[in-house]
XYZ file of C-alpha atoms in Angstrom:
739
model
C -0.641 24.648 13.299
C 2.287 25.710 15.480
C 5.744 25.856 13.959
C 4.565 26.389 10.388
C 5.744 29.647 8.750
C 2.961 30.913 6.484
C 5.141 33.563 4.815
C 7.786 31.015 3.825
C 5.065 28.585 2.825
C 3.424 31.032 0.418
C 6.710 32.330 -0.974
C 8.053 28.848 -1.647
C 4.835 27.632 -3.252
C 4.712 30.579 -5.658
C 7.605 29.197 -7.689
C 6.491 25.547 -7.691
C 5.045 25.183 -11.179
C 7.711 27.164 -13.013
C 10.510 25.308 -11.271
C 9.051 21.939 -12.072
C 8.616 22.835 -15.737
C 12.149 24.177 -16.058
C 13.765 21.220 -14.323
C 11.944 18.680 -16.437
C 12.680 20.560 -19.662
C 16.385 20.586 -18.900
C 16.271 16.895 -18.033
C 14.606 16.138 -21.357
C 17.077 18.201 -23.383
C 19.988 16.506 -21.649
C 18.695 13.004 -22.265
C 19.736 11.047 -25.317
C 16.872 8.584 -24.967
C 13.369 9.068 -26.279
C 10.579 9.234 -23.720
C 8.703 5.995 -23.080
C 5.570 7.302 -24.812
C 7.188 8.938 -27.846
C 4.763 7.097 -30.125
C 1.655 8.451 -28.426
C 1.740 11.812 -30.233
C 4.185 13.800 -32.331
C 3.820 16.914 -30.166
C 4.142 15.179 -26.825
C 6.858 16.332 -24.417
C 7.406 15.300 -20.820
C 7.550 18.896 -19.612
C 4.122 19.928 -20.924
C 1.809 21.480 -18.345
C 3.101 19.873 -15.098
C 0.949 19.549 -11.986
C 2.097 18.049 -8.650
C 0.033 15.475 -6.795
C 0.487 12.283 -4.742
C 0.727 8.658 -5.823
C -1.603 6.446 -3.761
C -0.646 3.088 -5.264
C 1.059 2.067 -2.010
C 1.341 3.491 1.524
C 4.600 5.311 0.692
C 2.491 8.160 -0.766
C 5.269 9.451 -3.005
C 5.033 12.926 -4.471
C 4.715 12.892 -8.259
C 4.329 15.408 -11.061
C 1.736 14.686 -13.746
C 2.232 15.977 -17.284
C -0.754 16.681 -19.483
C -1.241 16.781 -23.243
C -4.532 18.504 -23.832
C -7.144 16.859 -21.648
C -5.128 13.735 -20.851
C -2.408 12.878 -18.367
C 0.358 11.280 -20.398
C 3.300 10.868 -18.042
C 4.300 11.016 -14.385
C 7.653 11.674 -12.766
C 8.787 11.859 -9.173
C 8.537 15.202 -7.378
C 12.080 16.115 -6.267
C 10.668 18.073 -3.348
C 8.819 15.088 -1.866
C 10.486 13.934 1.370
C 9.495 10.278 0.978
C 10.689 9.516 -2.560
C 12.900 12.591 -3.225
C 12.191 12.507 -6.939
C 12.279 8.743 -7.338
C 9.466 6.754 -8.873
C 8.640 3.101 -9.376
C 6.605 1.091 -11.845
C 3.567 1.227 -9.543
C 3.242 4.980 -10.032
C 3.359 4.515 -13.800
C 0.774 1.763 -13.584
C -1.420 4.141 -11.582
C -1.650 6.297 -14.684
C -2.512 3.206 -16.705
C -5.351 2.463 -14.273
C -6.959 5.856 -14.905
C -7.548 5.123 -18.594
C -8.046 1.371 -18.334
C -10.667 0.232 -20.843
C -12.144 -2.135 -18.218
C -12.470 0.492 -15.512
C -16.025 0.868 -14.239
C -17.297 4.452 -14.566
C -20.986 4.245 -13.542
C -22.949 3.175 -10.435
C -24.371 -0.316 -10.779
C -27.121 -2.242 -8.979
C -27.133 -6.035 -8.929
C -29.836 -7.403 -11.271
C -29.441 -11.169 -10.817
C -28.205 -13.525 -8.114
C -25.202 -12.326 -6.136
C -22.037 -12.907 -8.150
C -23.923 -13.593 -11.410
C -22.415 -10.563 -13.161
C -25.840 -9.143 -14.030
C -25.987 -5.386 -13.423
C -28.264 -2.431 -14.042
C -26.774 1.037 -14.486
C -28.308 3.588 -12.109
C -27.785 7.249 -11.344
C -25.761 8.589 -8.433
C -28.950 10.050 -6.984
C -30.519 6.586 -6.812
C -27.301 5.018 -5.498
C -26.892 7.590 -2.717
C -30.562 7.365 -1.778
C -30.388 3.578 -1.428
C -27.072 3.688 0.417
C -28.425 6.334 2.798
C -31.504 4.221 3.578
C -29.372 1.131 4.166
C -26.970 2.998 6.448
C -29.842 4.371 8.504
C -31.423 0.940 8.813
C -28.110 -0.608 9.884
C -27.110 2.216 12.253
C -24.707 0.934 14.882
C -24.325 -2.444 13.126
C -22.677 -1.711 9.754
C -19.043 -2.310 8.801
C -16.815 0.032 6.783
C -13.709 -1.605 5.313
C -11.119 0.772 3.849
C -8.098 -0.123 1.774
C -6.260 2.762 3.461
C -6.997 5.897 5.471
C -9.673 8.107 3.936
C -10.330 11.783 4.547
C -13.476 12.659 6.579
C -14.270 9.079 7.657
C -13.548 9.849 11.299
C -15.486 13.156 11.069
C -18.658 11.357 9.914
C -18.174 8.183 11.940
C -20.876 8.888 14.516
C -23.192 10.635 12.074
C -23.275 7.718 9.630
C -23.236 5.133 12.408
C -20.598 2.520 11.612
C -20.058 -0.087 14.293
C -16.723 -1.259 12.893
C -14.115 0.585 10.830
C -11.456 -1.689 9.324
C -8.327 -0.462 7.526
C -5.910 -2.583 5.509
C -3.031 -0.085 5.658
C -3.297 2.559 8.404
C -0.899 5.486 8.355
C 2.273 5.125 10.457
C 2.418 6.933 13.762
C -1.268 6.296 14.565
C -2.521 4.136 17.409
C -4.099 0.814 16.596
C -3.258 -2.773 15.648
C 0.182 -3.136 14.157
C 1.351 0.275 15.360
C 4.159 -1.166 17.531
C 2.760 0.634 20.577
C 2.913 -2.548 22.664
C 6.702 -2.752 22.231
C 7.724 0.917 22.243
C 5.121 2.643 24.414
C 3.933 4.800 21.486
C 3.037 4.128 17.838
C 6.048 3.694 15.574
C 6.481 6.445 13.005
C 9.488 5.068 11.131
C 13.228 4.604 11.436
C 16.354 6.728 11.009
C 17.787 3.968 8.831
C 19.990 6.276 6.735
C 21.957 7.242 9.868
C 22.442 3.717 11.218
C 25.852 2.069 10.982
C 24.517 -1.413 11.637
C 21.069 -2.489 10.316
C 19.828 -5.917 11.435
C 16.802 -7.180 9.492
C 14.769 -10.093 10.886
C 12.369 -11.457 8.265
C 12.117 -8.036 6.614
C 13.409 -7.437 3.072
C 12.841 -3.754 2.262
C 14.428 -3.989 -1.179
C 11.965 -6.732 -2.175
C 8.696 -5.422 -0.735
C 6.241 -3.121 -2.452
C 5.247 -0.946 0.510
C 8.712 0.004 1.849
C 9.986 2.601 -0.612
C 11.327 5.183 1.918
C 12.969 2.475 4.043
C 14.594 0.888 0.991
C 16.079 4.232 -0.036
C 17.437 4.826 3.477
C 18.969 1.347 3.663
C 20.819 1.911 0.401
C 21.966 5.329 1.614
C 23.235 3.818 4.880
C 25.335 1.302 2.944
C 26.764 4.071 0.778
C 27.907 5.839 3.947
C 29.683 2.787 5.312
C 26.863 1.105 7.205
C 26.605 -2.675 7.447
C 23.482 -4.645 6.594
C 22.619 -8.025 8.134
C 19.662 -10.154 7.063
C 18.203 -13.082 9.015
C 15.608 -14.677 6.789
C 14.740 -17.902 5.013
C 14.953 -16.027 1.688
C 17.680 -13.728 0.450
C 16.118 -11.851 -2.444
C 17.424 -8.480 -3.555
C 17.987 -7.438 0.058
C 20.174 -10.470 0.682
C 22.359 -9.572 -2.293
C 23.349 -6.347 -0.515
C 23.522 -7.769 3.000
C 25.371 -10.348 5.034
C 22.635 -12.936 4.677
C 22.138 -15.658 7.270
C 19.604 -18.211 5.927
C 17.821 -19.156 9.146
C 15.381 -22.020 9.545
C 11.802 -20.963 8.753
C 10.117 -19.087 11.570
C 13.216 -18.750 13.781
C 14.048 -15.060 13.264
C 12.864 -14.288 16.803
C 15.148 -17.004 18.207
C 18.180 -15.290 16.653
C 17.108 -11.873 17.944
C 16.606 -13.178 21.478
C 19.979 -14.932 21.268
C 21.635 -11.619 20.412
C 19.786 -9.876 23.254
C 20.954 -12.523 25.738
C 24.584 -11.981 24.794
C 24.283 -8.200 25.079
C 22.716 -8.488 28.525
C 25.364 -10.983 29.643
C 28.187 -8.682 28.547
C 26.553 -5.548 29.931
C 26.828 -4.098 26.417
C 23.681 -1.999 26.514
C 22.536 1.516 27.373
C 21.269 1.014 30.919
C 19.755 4.492 31.279
C 17.693 4.340 28.083
C 16.693 0.743 28.782
C 15.198 1.853 32.120
C 13.319 4.651 30.362
C 11.710 2.408 27.757
C 11.327 -0.992 29.442
C 9.645 -1.594 32.785
C 11.387 -4.966 33.250
C 14.670 -5.087 35.140
C 17.745 -6.161 33.126
C 18.245 -9.085 35.505
C 14.701 -10.315 34.855
C 15.199 -10.061 31.106
C 18.499 -11.906 31.366
C 16.858 -14.713 33.358
C 13.978 -14.999 30.859
C 16.504 -15.406 28.023
C 18.584 -18.064 29.761
C 17.592 -20.762 27.272
C 18.738 -18.709 24.245
C 22.371 -19.721 24.329
C 24.480 -19.604 21.145
C 24.368 -23.400 21.006
C 20.566 -23.463 21.310
C 20.224 -20.801 18.616
C 22.517 -22.808 16.346
C 20.422 -25.950 16.800
C 17.102 -24.174 16.234
C 17.897 -21.531 13.609
C 21.075 -22.805 11.984
C 23.238 -19.758 12.763
C 26.609 -21.046 14.025
C 27.306 -20.238 17.659
C 30.573 -18.454 16.831
C 28.818 -16.385 14.171
C 26.123 -15.349 16.658
C 28.788 -14.099 19.068
C 30.420 -12.074 16.289
C 27.058 -10.628 15.288
C 26.315 -9.574 18.867
C 29.718 -7.899 19.016
C 28.965 -6.061 15.757
C 25.595 -4.916 17.130
C 27.253 -3.446 20.219
C 30.166 -1.850 18.349
C 28.557 -0.492 15.181
C 26.683 2.373 16.795
C 24.037 3.452 16.197
C 22.506 0.017 15.584
C 18.992 -0.561 14.300
C 16.900 -3.754 14.314
C 13.778 -4.133 12.165
C 11.108 -6.819 11.636
C 7.569 -6.998 10.209
C 4.897 -5.836 12.645
C 2.921 -9.083 12.353
C 5.724 -11.463 13.230
C 6.972 -13.202 16.381
C 10.257 -11.315 15.920
C 8.652 -7.888 16.530
C 9.014 -7.875 20.361
C 12.485 -9.413 20.123
C 13.584 -6.676 17.730
C 12.094 -4.029 20.027
C 14.188 -5.421 22.879
C 17.334 -5.072 20.762
C 16.507 -1.444 19.986
C 15.903 -0.694 23.660
C 19.221 -2.312 24.544
C 20.969 -0.216 21.880
C 19.389 2.933 23.327
C 18.432 4.203 19.882
C 14.675 4.659 20.298
C 13.956 8.240 19.153
C 17.666 8.728 18.571
C 19.596 9.133 15.293
C 19.976 5.743 13.648
C 17.113 4.183 15.610
C 13.331 3.825 15.701
C 11.142 6.936 15.785
C 7.790 7.030 17.574
C 4.744 9.206 16.941
C 4.630 12.982 16.889
C 1.500 15.009 17.649
C -0.772 16.899 17.236
C -2.230 15.782 13.918
C -3.364 18.383 11.431
C -6.516 16.410 10.586
C -8.637 14.126 12.712
C -6.824 10.774 12.880
C -8.704 7.663 11.825
C -9.236 5.135 14.627
C -9.704 1.607 13.227
C -11.680 -0.644 15.551
C -9.882 -3.849 14.467
C -7.804 -5.331 11.708
C -9.819 -6.862 8.850
C -8.410 -10.319 9.672
C -9.368 -10.015 13.341
C -12.910 -8.963 12.423
C -13.300 -11.821 9.955
C -11.900 -14.216 12.553
C -14.745 -13.192 14.880
C -17.323 -13.238 12.082
C -16.297 -16.658 10.736
C -18.730 -18.410 13.058
C -21.625 -16.690 11.301
C -23.570 -16.313 14.522
C -24.901 -12.886 13.518
C -25.672 -11.509 10.077
C -24.048 -8.245 9.003
C -26.725 -5.835 7.713
C -24.287 -3.689 5.676
C -20.660 -4.232 4.649
C -19.079 -1.388 2.672
C -15.679 -2.096 1.079
C -13.810 0.933 -0.272
C -10.922 -0.131 -2.507
C -10.628 -3.203 -0.283
C -10.883 -6.777 -1.492
C -11.508 -9.125 1.455
C -12.848 -11.878 -0.826
C -9.286 -12.215 -2.124
C -7.099 -10.785 0.657
C -8.415 -12.571 3.734
C -6.730 -15.998 4.153
C -8.772 -19.097 3.475
C -12.284 -18.943 2.080
C -14.291 -17.674 5.077
C -14.596 -14.093 3.816
C -15.409 -15.053 0.219
C -18.085 -17.505 1.327
C -19.672 -15.029 3.736
C -19.733 -12.204 1.189
C -21.429 -14.499 -1.328
C -24.149 -15.462 1.176
C -26.941 -12.842 1.608
C -27.998 -14.498 4.862
C -24.607 -13.603 6.388
C -23.937 -10.263 4.670
C -27.340 -8.798 3.955
C -26.197 -5.877 1.780
C -22.741 -5.535 0.231
C -21.491 -2.223 -1.160
C -18.217 -2.016 -3.085
C -16.549 1.216 -4.131
C -13.674 0.578 -6.508
C -12.316 1.204 -9.978
C -12.819 -2.387 -11.170
C -15.109 -5.316 -10.477
C -12.755 -7.158 -8.154
C -13.519 -10.436 -6.385
C -15.383 -8.481 -3.695
C -17.014 -5.972 -6.047
C -18.343 -8.740 -8.308
C -20.385 -9.991 -5.335
C -21.773 -6.563 -4.423
C -25.407 -5.514 -4.352
C -24.397 -1.925 -5.096
C -21.249 -0.862 -6.949
C -19.951 2.717 -6.756
C -17.284 3.872 -9.240
C -14.317 5.295 -7.375
C -12.147 8.122 -8.652
C -8.439 7.372 -8.840
C -5.818 9.352 -6.974
C -5.206 11.423 -10.127
C -8.822 12.630 -10.050
C -9.662 13.706 -6.501
C -8.640 15.872 -3.541
C -7.037 14.759 -0.308
C -4.630 16.138 2.261
C -2.059 13.658 3.497
C -0.252 14.462 6.703
C 2.997 12.792 7.621
C 6.042 13.223 9.736
C 9.618 12.357 8.890
C 11.533 10.200 11.382
C 13.530 13.276 12.424
C 10.299 14.924 13.612
C 9.620 17.369 10.760
C 5.931 17.315 9.813
C 4.875 17.608 6.196
C 1.721 17.929 4.137
C 1.126 16.409 0.713
C -1.744 17.727 -1.376
C -3.434 15.200 -3.599
C -5.265 17.130 -6.292
C -7.014 16.312 -9.573
C -4.650 16.469 -12.527
C -6.982 15.059 -15.177
C -8.942 17.528 -17.236
C -12.446 17.406 -18.643
C -12.892 16.530 -22.250
C -13.262 19.216 -24.900
C -16.660 20.844 -25.386
C -17.478 18.862 -28.576
C -16.624 15.614 -26.795
C -18.848 16.600 -23.877
C -21.726 17.399 -26.216
C -21.369 14.016 -27.918
C -21.426 12.188 -24.578
C -25.041 11.652 -23.423
C -23.866 11.158 -19.813
C -22.421 14.666 -19.544
C -24.244 16.720 -16.927
C -25.538 20.096 -18.122
C -23.425 22.058 -15.661
C -20.289 20.221 -16.810
C -20.586 21.272 -20.434
C -18.508 24.418 -20.065
C -16.815 23.775 -16.729
C -13.015 24.203 -16.812
C -12.485 22.432 -13.489
C -10.807 18.992 -13.492
C -13.171 16.122 -13.012
C -12.967 12.361 -12.891
C -13.684 10.126 -15.847
C -17.285 9.071 -16.361
C -19.314 9.328 -13.173
C -16.649 8.185 -10.723
C -16.381 10.048 -7.411
C -14.014 10.202 -4.481
C -14.885 8.639 -1.143
C -14.831 12.006 0.739
C -17.275 13.505 -1.773
C -19.605 10.531 -1.308
C -19.432 10.933 2.472
C -20.226 14.637 2.148
C -23.231 13.884 -0.072
C -24.541 11.285 2.400
C -24.080 13.593 5.375
C -25.667 16.623 3.687
C -28.689 14.535 2.652
C -29.582 13.895 6.285
C -32.289 16.128 7.807
C -30.000 17.230 10.634
C -27.043 17.920 8.313
C -24.480 20.330 9.746
C -21.603 19.939 7.278
C -21.311 23.222 5.402
C -19.047 22.268 2.497
C -20.460 20.779 -0.728
C -17.166 19.293 -1.953
C -13.865 18.039 -0.589
C -12.029 20.948 -2.182
C -14.241 23.453 -0.375
C -13.521 21.685 2.907
C -9.740 21.671 2.339
C -9.848 25.318 1.233
C -11.415 26.309 4.547
C -9.167 24.087 6.655
C -6.017 25.596 5.178
C -7.418 29.127 5.211
C -8.096 28.915 8.936
C -4.593 27.670 9.624
C -2.471 29.771 7.267
C -4.725 32.411 5.767
C -6.090 33.184 2.294
C -4.287 31.638 -0.643
C -2.951 28.654 1.308
C -4.621 25.962 -0.789
C -3.470 27.590 -4.011
C 0.099 27.877 -2.720
C 0.177 24.238 -1.642
C -1.345 23.198 -4.980
C 1.511 24.874 -6.864
C 4.200 22.979 -4.982
C 2.341 19.826 -3.917
C 4.473 19.265 -0.808
C 5.256 21.327 2.264
C 7.887 20.237 4.802
C 8.185 22.177 8.034
C 11.579 23.489 9.051
C 10.868 22.783 12.722
C 10.848 19.395 14.386
C 8.221 18.077 16.733
C 9.330 16.227 19.836
C 8.135 12.626 20.088
C 5.184 11.704 22.226
C 6.608 10.593 25.550
C 6.629 6.775 25.286
C 5.334 4.812 28.226
C 7.590 2.061 29.635
C 6.552 -1.364 28.326
C 6.977 -4.897 29.581
C 8.562 -7.407 27.214
C 8.848 -10.410 29.523
C 5.496 -11.919 28.582
C 6.467 -11.999 24.887
C 9.591 -14.111 25.428
C 8.943 -17.845 24.849
C 10.237 -19.896 27.748
C 11.958 -22.526 25.604
C 13.862 -22.640 22.335
C 12.122 -25.161 20.111
C 13.439 -25.967 16.619
C 10.809 -26.073 13.867
C 9.364 -29.465 12.896
C 11.235 -31.481 10.303
C 9.038 -30.574 7.323
C 8.769 -28.138 4.448
C 7.391 -24.678 5.116
C 5.591 -22.234 2.859
C 6.528 -18.551 2.739
C 4.525 -15.899 0.919
C 6.672 -13.142 -0.552
C 5.941 -9.854 -2.291
C 7.161 -9.701 -5.873
C 7.827 -6.359 -7.501
C 4.214 -5.972 -8.599
C 1.232 -3.890 -7.679
C -0.957 -4.292 -4.623
C -3.720 -6.797 -5.246
C -6.347 -4.075 -5.529
C -4.723 -2.689 -8.672
C -3.877 -5.913 -10.469
C -5.518 -4.992 -13.774
C -2.486 -3.198 -15.189
C 0.190 -4.498 -17.488
C 2.946 -2.388 -15.977
C 2.031 -3.779 -12.598
C 3.086 -7.205 -13.839
C 6.115 -5.916 -15.694
C 8.689 -7.728 -13.546
C 6.966 -10.785 -12.058
C 4.399 -12.247 -14.425
C 4.770 -16.002 -13.889
C 3.440 -17.952 -10.944
C 6.519 -19.857 -9.762
C 7.353 -21.750 -6.587
C 10.904 -21.030 -5.412
C 12.805 -24.096 -4.187
C 16.359 -24.839 -3.062
C 18.381 -27.352 -5.169
C 18.794 -29.642 -2.156
C 15.047 -29.823 -1.588
C 14.472 -30.330 -5.311
C 16.952 -33.222 -5.549
C 15.429 -34.918 -2.525
C 12.008 -34.873 -4.232
C 13.138 -35.514 -7.791
C 12.051 -32.067 -8.958
C 13.581 -30.295 -11.933
C 13.372 -26.693 -13.026
C 10.033 -26.116 -14.764
C 8.251 -29.117 -13.221
C 4.714 -28.676 -11.966
C 4.529 -28.827 -8.170
C 1.674 -29.654 -5.853
C 1.766 -27.685 -2.586
C -0.708 -28.796 0.067
C -1.550 -27.269 3.438
C -4.345 -27.856 5.914
C -6.459 -25.370 3.906
C -6.089 -26.783 0.409
C -3.774 -27.463 -2.532
C -2.328 -25.316 -5.305
C -0.067 -26.122 -8.252
C 2.855 -24.005 -9.419
C 5.869 -24.150 -11.717
C 9.128 -24.992 -9.947
C 11.975 -22.527 -10.086
C 15.149 -23.775 -8.424
C 17.360 -21.086 -6.874
C 20.179 -20.905 -4.324
C 18.880 -17.932 -2.367
C 16.396 -19.811 -0.216
C 16.534 -22.152 2.779
C 16.397 -25.885 1.882
C 13.268 -26.363 4.000
C 11.266 -23.563 2.399
C 9.068 -23.264 -0.670
C 8.039 -19.700 -1.523
C 5.016 -18.490 -3.488
C 4.457 -14.937 -4.773
C 1.581 -12.863 -3.504
C -0.907 -11.203 -5.853
C -1.706 -14.058 -8.243
C -4.796 -16.198 -8.691
C -7.346 -13.481 -9.386
C -10.818 -14.648 -10.335
C -12.079 -11.130 -11.141
C -10.876 -7.580 -11.483
C -10.392 -7.481 -15.238
C -8.744 -9.463 -17.973
C -5.193 -8.394 -17.105
C -5.655 -9.380 -13.472
C -6.717 -12.845 -14.655
C -3.903 -13.033 -17.252
C -6.321 -13.126 -20.167
C -6.068 -11.303 -23.500
C -7.473 -7.817 -23.094
C -10.722 -7.193 -24.994
C -10.849 -4.178 -27.291
C -11.827 -1.027 -25.473
C -12.925 2.484 -26.222
C -10.006 4.676 -27.330
C -11.422 7.424 -25.097
C -10.763 5.255 -22.056
C -7.263 4.043 -22.760
C -4.055 5.699 -23.881
C -2.068 2.485 -24.322
C -2.704 2.526 -28.049
C -0.937 3.895 -31.080
C -2.668 6.654 -33.017
C -2.009 7.610 -36.623
C -3.596 9.943 -39.111
C -5.146 8.227 -42.130
C -6.097 10.013 -45.385
C -9.815 9.660 -46.040
C -10.311 11.573 -49.362
C -8.405 13.261 -52.210
C -8.732 16.679 -50.526
C -6.201 15.634 -47.914
C -8.596 15.512 -44.972
C -7.558 12.950 -42.429
C -9.076 10.992 -39.616
C -7.379 9.490 -36.608
C -7.156 5.710 -36.566
C -6.567 3.830 -33.360
C -4.519 0.650 -33.427
C -4.826 -1.892 -30.637
C -2.087 -1.914 -28.051
C 0.539 -4.565 -27.644
C -0.579 -8.004 -26.435
C -0.179 -9.108 -22.846
C 2.979 -11.161 -22.792
C 1.969 -13.499 -19.985
C -1.418 -14.491 -21.402
C -0.232 -18.061 -21.953
C 1.121 -18.427 -18.426
C -2.279 -18.161 -16.801
C -3.251 -16.390 -13.591
C -1.603 -18.907 -11.271
C -3.125 -19.417 -7.839
C -3.571 -17.393 -4.676
C -1.065 -18.169 -1.952
C -3.603 -16.750 0.507
C -5.828 -19.777 0.040
C -3.223 -22.026 1.714
C -3.020 -19.949 4.904
C -5.515 -20.240 7.742
C -6.790 -17.238 9.650
C -4.214 -17.112 12.453
C -3.645 -13.957 14.481
C -0.864 -12.730 16.690
C -1.459 -11.016 20.021
C -2.131 -7.687 18.304
C -4.815 -9.028 15.983
C -2.615 -9.098 12.881
C -2.546 -11.993 10.452
C 0.613 -14.097 10.741
C 2.029 -14.724 7.289
C 5.058 -16.562 8.641
C 6.248 -20.072 7.875
C 3.401 -22.545 7.289
C 3.944 -26.353 7.257
C 3.130 -27.786 3.821
C 3.686 -30.899 1.736
C 5.553 -30.416 -1.575
C 5.764 -32.969 -4.372
C 5.716 -33.243 -8.132
C 2.221 -32.985 -9.538
């Protein structure tokens, strides 16, 4: 890979482990507080036996360091050398460790024994599971669907060999082509933003300090404010982001109106970078100005509620606080309007602006054929049965709006064979015909390639940090394979496997198999050896992260046309209440069966403005009924000031029907102490000779067990797609009243 210095790479990696151990030991000695898990063992220390890896609990892919006590991972901390999190860590990473040893985690392949969704299973071997899956894939060649929670190694390499017709990805990596990449508005996929260098950041319906997938952006926004940058938020909710910004509570769904109003003023004043606008936008400035004629300050005030004088001042701030940056969610009507503002500011691929893709990629990039919502929108008619649907850490039965996906997955005449690969029996996995236990990100190999907004590529090595049990424990376990009895290599709990290893096994079982590597590690060893020489994998494993010192130039963006995205008229929203779905500070829905994942938001509450509450006779704590065209849910009212009077907001991630007792807010059943570390251990005397045995006490109760699991906000939304095939989660008209 050009621009990567092997000598520096190997020299830097040689000191990775020692440096991590020393730094963490000093941090411990200088801390007056006890570690969070001081009660787990008298000999436990945070700095014991560190190993770097990658957190995969959200798309930020933060670098972490795992600390082991014997054969168990007991603590994780942020890797200070990771470019995305720079040593920071959030509760999701801690909950990822909790997921590894969850007592309700599924560790064996299962075949459905009763009707679909009955919960009747038969444990089978991996040999039987792979043989059946291989036969099904061959019989469904060219017609099967693979649905991934996020990018997976080797999927694109085996795409033709295993014969998937559709490959769906919930969270594709940034900088890759495909739905939601921003390519339609910038001429190349969006890689990220130079937010830390911006002096004026304008957020339209995007709250990076509130979301769960925006860790690097949130850090850069805070850093920009520390350096004197200004933050402006145009949203119907304020949240944590609004507390740090100049918040303008706009009418629901009118963020694009405000952005177009700002663009009209900039074009009218000539306050834009004409040269860079011509490079990025094929439309003439005069044509854009004519298309925005209706977006006057007075029209914006009537539709969105931003005073006309304030809009003029905001446009002046955008033109004067250079560099200026505008951001919005990809699946929102404000996305093209925000792109126009960035083109006018001339900050695309410039410091303080938006960065587009860099190439070439180190590994073969995954090419999703459609978004999951777009595929389910086409499949909702049920005109053709799907012979094989394979969900890998994806949960369409819960995630896809409405009930179309859940109903289809439960019907064998529409989905003939359903395979789920996950750590828990989620809503989708509970309907499966074949369940495959998936290894967590602490138990498998992967190579994650990224690129910082300034163009520096980096590699993150995800490696197993769990260790096999002791030899006596292996001998006592009847499921231990003979070759694993004395193997020192890390391995996953039970019989769980990684997705790349399963793909390798399927490919090598074919008569015409050409893949030469038996495991993912062997494949990564050869890939790195060919690029950098012998010892490359070991060097990267010691440090965990490698950031190149050289920058890659951006892919030359193609000029785009934005005229067709501009609505001809400014229409205020109807005079009704609107529902917004927001992300609380909790885990992604796939990993809901963790207590730490619900540490901050554990009650299902509907946020409401005092004015709206008074109008409807609602008090704090009342039970509300919220009805849309798709159905009705009930929630507890929480009255706050930081929301628009015409909005009711529900948190995402609640209303689980499966996935474990914690996900459903039920008391956790007792589990095997070998599968969970969230217990207290103590030595108990068993005889007068002083011999002792270890007694395991149950962990603390789940504090929200009385609150119940709430309801899923997804069930109120219909399947509605934007022009790029992404689900629109924007304002939805609803009826709100006391239940």
